Coordinates of C-alpha atoms in Angstrom, one line a residue:
X1 CA -0.1 0.0 0.3
X2 CA 2.1 2.4 -1.4
X3 CA -0.5 5.8 -0.9
X4 CA -1.1 6.0 2.6
X5 CA -3.8 9.7 1.8
X6 CA -7.5 9.2 2.4
X7 CA -6.2 6.2 4.4
X8 CA -7.7 6.1 8.3
X9 CA -5.6 4.0 10.2
X10 CA -6.0 2.0 14.0
X11 CA -3.9 2.2 16.3
X12 CA -3.3 0.6 19.0
X13 CA -1.6 1.5 22.8
X14 CA -1.5 5.6 21.1
X15 CA -1.5 6.9 25.0
X16 CA 1.8 7.8 24.2
X17 CA 4.9 6.2 23.3
X18 CA 5.5 4.4 20.1
X19 CA 1.6 4.9 19.6
X20 CA 1.5 8.7 19.6
X21 CA 4.1 8.9 17.1
X22 CA 2.9 6.2 14.6
X23 CA -0.2 8.4 15.2
X24 CA 1.6 11.9 14.5
X25 CA 3.1 9.9 11.5
X26 CA 0.1 8.7 9.7
X27 CA -0.9 12.1 9.7
X28 CA 2.3 13.6 8.0
X29 CA 0.9 10.5 5.3
X30 CA -2.3 12.6 5.6
X31 CA -3.8 10.1 6.8
X32 CA -7.1 10.2 9.2
X33 CA -6.7 8.3 12.3
X34 CA -8.5 6.8 15.7
X35 CA -5.9 6.2 18.3
X36 CA -7.2 3.8 20.9
X37 CA -5.5 3.3 23.9
X38 CA -6.5 3.0 27.4
X39 CA -5.8 6.8 28.4
X40 CA -8.1 9.1 28.2
X41 CA -6.7 12.5 28.5
X42 CA -3.3 11.7 26.3
X43 CA -5.5 10.4 24.0
X44 CA -7.7 14.0 23.5
X45 CA -4.6 16.2 23.9
X46 CA -3.3 13.3 21.0
X47 CA -6.3 13.7 18.9
X48 CA -5.9 17.6 19.2
X49 CA -2.7 17.3 18.1
X50 CA -3.9 15.4 15.3
X51 CA -6.6 18.2 14.4
X52 CA -3.9 20.6 14.0
X53 CA -2.5 18.3 11.0
X54 CA -5.3 19.3 9.5
X55 CA -6.0 15.2 9.5
X56 CA -9.8 13.7 10.3
X57 CA -9.7 12.0 13.7
X58 CA -11.0 10.3 16.6
X59 CA -10.0 8.7 20.4
X60 CA -11.5 5.9 21.4
X61 CA -10.3 5.1 25.2
X62 CA -10.2 1.0 25.4
X63 CA -8.6 -1.7 28.0
X64 CA -7.6 -4.9 25.0
X65 CA -6.9 -6.6 28.5
X66 CA -11.2 -6.8 27.9
X67 CA -11.8 -10.3 25.9
X68 CA -15.1 -8.3 23.6
X69 CA -12.8 -4.2 23.3
X70 CA -11.6 -5.8 20.2
X71 CA -15.1 -5.7 18.4
X72 CA -16.6 -3.2 20.0
X73 CA -13.5 -0.6 18.3
X74 CA -13.8 -1.9 15.2
X75 CA -17.9 -1.4 15.3
X76 CA -17.3 2.1 16.2
X77 CA -14.3 2.6 13.6
X78 CA -16.4 1.9 10.9
X79 CA -19.1 3.1 12.1
X80 CA -17.5 6.9 12.5
X81 CA -15.3 6.1 9.3
X82 CA -16.1 3.7 7.3
X83 CA -13.6 1.4 7.1
X84 CA -10.1 -0.1 8.4
X85 CA -7.5 0.4 5.6
X86 CA -4.8 0.1 8.2
X87 CA -4.6 -1.8 11.1
X88 CA -1.0 -1.0 13.7
X89 CA -1.5 -3.9 16.8
X90 CA 1.3 -1.6 19.0
X91 CA -0.6 -1.7 22.3
X92 CA 1.2 -4.1 24.8
X93 CA 2.1 -4.0 28.5
X94 CA 5.7 -5.5 30.1
X95 CA 6.4 -6.5 33.8
X96 CA 10.0 -7.6 34.6
X97 CA 10.4 -9.7 37.3
X98 CA 11.6 -13.2 38.1
X99 CA 9.4 -15.8 36.5
X100 CA 8.3 -17.7 39.2
X101 CA 7.6 -13.9 40.7
X102 CA 4.7 -13.8 38.5
X103 CA 1.7 -14.0 39.2
X104 CA -1.1 -16.1 36.3
X105 CA -2.9 -12.8 36.6
X106 CA 0.1 -10.8 35.1
X107 CA 0.8 -13.3 33.0
X108 CA -2.5 -14.0 31.2
X109 CA -2.8 -9.9 31.0
X110 CA -0.2 -10.3 29.0
X111 CA -0.8 -12.5 27.0
X112 CA -3.9 -11.1 26.6
X113 CA -3.1 -7.7 25.6
X114 CA 0.3 -8.1 23.7
X115 CA -0.7 -11.4 21.4
X116 CA -4.3 -12.4 22.0
X117 CA -5.7 -8.5 21.6
X118 CA -3.9 -8.7 17.7
X119 CA -5.1 -11.9 16.7
X120 CA -9.0 -11.0 17.5
X121 CA -8.6 -7.3 15.9
X122 CA -7.0 -8.9 12.7
X123 CA -9.4 -11.3 12.0
X124 CA -12.4 -8.4 12.9
X125 CA -11.1 -6.2 10.1
X126 CA -9.9 -9.2 7.8
X127 CA -13.0 -9.7 6.1
X128 CA -13.9 -6.9 5.1
X129 CA -9.7 -6.2 4.1
X130 CA -10.5 -9.6 1.8
X131 CA -13.4 -7.9 0.6
X132 CA -12.0 -4.5 -0.3
X133 CA -9.3 -5.7 -1.9
X134 CA -6.4 -4.0 -0.1
X135 CA -5.7 -3.1 3.6
X136 CA -2.1 -3.9 6.1
X137 CA -2.0 -5.2 9.4
X138 CA 0.7 -4.1 11.8
X139 CA 3.0 -6.1 14.7
X140 CA 4.4 -4.1 17.1
X141 CA 7.1 -6.9 18.3
X142 CA 10.5 -6.3 19.9
X143 CA 14.1 -7.0 19.4
X144 CA 13.5 -9.0 22.7
X145 CA 11.8 -10.7 20.8
X146 CA 14.6 -12.0 18.8
X147 CA 17.0 -13.6 20.8
X148 CA 14.7 -14.0 24.5
X149 CA 15.7 -11.6 27.6
X150 CA 15.8 -13.6 31.6
X151 CA 12.9 -12.0 34.0
X152 CA 11.0 -11.0 30.7
X153 CA 9.7 -14.3 29.9
X154 CA 6.1 -13.7 29.1
X155 CA 7.0 -10.6 27.9
X156 CA 9.6 -12.8 25.0
X157 CA 7.6 -15.0 24.8
X158 CA 4.2 -12.8 23.6
X159 CA 5.9 -10.2 21.4
X160 CA 7.9 -13.7 19.6
X161 CA 4.0 -14.9 19.1
X162 CA 3.6 -11.4 16.8
X163 CA 7.1 -12.7 14.1
X164 CA 5.4 -15.8 13.6
X165 CA 2.1 -15.0 13.6
X166 CA 2.6 -12.9 11.0
X167 CA 4.7 -15.2 9.3
X168 CA 1.6 -17.6 9.1
X169 CA -1.1 -15.2 7.7
X170 CA 0.9 -13.8 5.1
X171 CA 1.6 -17.3 3.8
X172 CA -2.1 -17.8 4.2
X173 CA -2.8 -14.5 2.5
X174 CA 0.3 -14.4 -0.6
X175 CA -2.1 -14.8 -2.6
X176 CA -4.3 -11.5 -1.7
X177 CA -3.4 -7.8 -1.6
X178 CA -3.6 -7.7 1.7
X179 CA -0.4 -7.0 3.4
X180 CA 0.7 -7.9 6.9
X181 CA 4.3 -6.9 8.4
X182 CA 6.1 -6.9 12.0
X183 CA 8.0 -4.3 13.9
X184 CA 11.1 -4.7 15.7
X185 CA 11.7 -1.9 17.8
X186 CA 14.9 -1.9 20.4
X187 CA 15.2 -0.3 23.2
X188 CA 13.5 3.0 22.5
X189 CA 14.3 6.4 23.9
X190 CA 11.6 9.3 24.8
X191 CA 9.2 7.1 26.4
X192 CA 7.7 3.5 26.9
X193 CA 9.4 0.8 28.7
X194 CA 12.9 2.3 28.5
X195 CA 12.9 5.4 29.1
X196 CA 11.1 4.0 32.3
X197 CA 14.5 2.5 33.3
X198 CA 15.9 4.7 32.4
X199 CA 14.1 7.2 34.5
X200 CA 14.9 4.8 37.4
X201 CA 18.3 4.6 36.9
X202 CA 18.9 2.1 34.8
X203 CA 20.7 2.0 31.7
X204 CA 21.6 0.0 29.4
X205 CA 25.0 -1.0 28.0
X206 CA 26.3 1.0 24.9
X207 CA 26.5 -2.0 23.1
X208 CA 23.1 -2.9 22.6
X209 CA 22.4 0.2 20.8
X210 CA 18.8 2.1 21.5
X211 CA 16.0 3.8 19.3
X212 CA 13.3 6.2 19.1
X213 CA 9.4 6.3 18.9
X214 CA 10.2 8.5 15.7
X215 CA 12.7 6.2 14.1
X216 CA 10.1 3.4 15.3
X217 CA 6.9 5.3 13.7
X218 CA 9.0 5.6 10.2
X219 CA 9.9 1.4 10.2
X220 CA 5.6 1.1 11.1
X221 CA 5.2 3.6 7.4
X222 CA 8.1 1.6 5.2
X223 CA 6.4 -1.8 5.8
X224 CA 3.5 -1.0 5.3
X225 CA 4.5 1.7 2.1
X226 CA 6.6 -1.4 1.0
X227 CA 5.3 -4.7 2.0
X228 CA 7.7 -6.2 4.7
X229 CA 7.7 -8.6 5.9
X230 CA 9.8 -8.0 9.4
X231 CA 10.9 -4.5 9.7
X232 CA 14.1 -3.9 13.0
X233 CA 14.0 -0.5 14.3
X234 CA 17.8 -0.6 16.6
X235 CA 20.6 0.8 17.6
X236 CA 23.6 0.3 14.6
X237 CA 25.7 -1.9 16.8
X238 CA 23.5 -4.5 17.9
X239 CA 21.8 -5.6 14.1
X240 CA 24.4 -7.7 13.3
X241 CA 24.6 -9.1 17.0
X242 CA 21.1 -10.4 16.3
X243 CA 21.5 -11.7 12.7
X244 CA 24.5 -13.5 14.4
X245 CA 22.1 -14.9 17.0
X246 CA 20.0 -16.4 14.5
X247 CA 22.4 -18.1 13.0
X248 CA 23.4 -19.7 16.3
X249 CA 20.6 -19.9 18.8
X250 CA 23.3 -20.8 21.8
X251 CA 24.1 -18.3 21.9
X252 CA 22.0 -16.5 22.7
X253 CA 22.4 -16.6 26.9
X254 CA 26.4 -15.9 26.6
X255 CA 25.5 -13.0 24.4
X256 CA 22.5 -11.8 26.6
X257 CA 25.0 -12.3 30.2
X258 CA 28.4 -10.9 29.0
X259 CA 25.6 -7.6 27.7
X260 CA 24.4 -6.8 30.4
X261 CA 20.7 -7.4 29.5
X262 CA 20.3 -9.5 31.9
X263 CA 21.9 -7.7 35.0
X264 CA 19.9 -5.0 33.8
X265 CA 17.1 -7.0 33.6
X266 CA 17.0 -8.5 37.2
X267 CA 17.7 -4.8 38.7
X268 CA 15.1 -3.7 37.5
X269 CA 13.2 -6.4 38.4
X270 CA 14.3 -6.8 41.6
X271 CA 13.6 -2.9 42.2
X272 CA 9.6 -3.1 41.1
X273 CA 10.3 -6.4 43.4
X274 CA 10.9 -4.1 46.7
X275 CA 8.7 -1.4 45.5
X276 CA 5.3 -3.7 45.2
X277 CA 6.2 -5.2 48.3
X278 CA 7.2 -1.7 50.1

């Protein structure tokens, strides 16, 4: 889908961070934007900023942890805009913790928001896209899904599921004009999980590199325009490392330990566990 002007894009997880940047990028490309997220205030501000760019925009506060939320979000979007040309499944939650300290409720919550909601939303929009003969669906995964990380097991598992889902759907619908892409950001500064870690005094080894919300948003639009199956937005140093780990998975534990990733998330998990138990 090379032309985004006058298309309608639905973006989940738009309350801030990557989602907000994606919405603004769509507006700059001339697309109408439906912004969904859990925080009403930031969504309203985002829509105001989108209107200032001269595009149609709508905020729909939604908690995707609720199973019925997906259909309601799609129905309201289609009622207002008629069609959904692009769906960006960006909503996600994370909970750095030792796996045995992660509650069943926290595990289910990550699965529901990070993976199940994306599948349900995709299933809901796909029939209309097939009828119209056009559409694109993007899943925002994570660089952690490519290598795994200690103290992030459920998050890594759900984000890895999005990568597999993308490739499965591309194979299933390869003879249609519907595109499916997955974008894997690395450590993102400016907002989101890693920025919260920085704010709390935790920083990663420079070898892991960083990216920004704006760069990730550009990657999302590039994936749509060029129908890219999988695209990464990471700091330059980590790209060859990720490629090596794909060829030699047994090196993952060594690399994540020696680059300090394991220790980083161990310290974050310990800090948050102490706060939760205080």
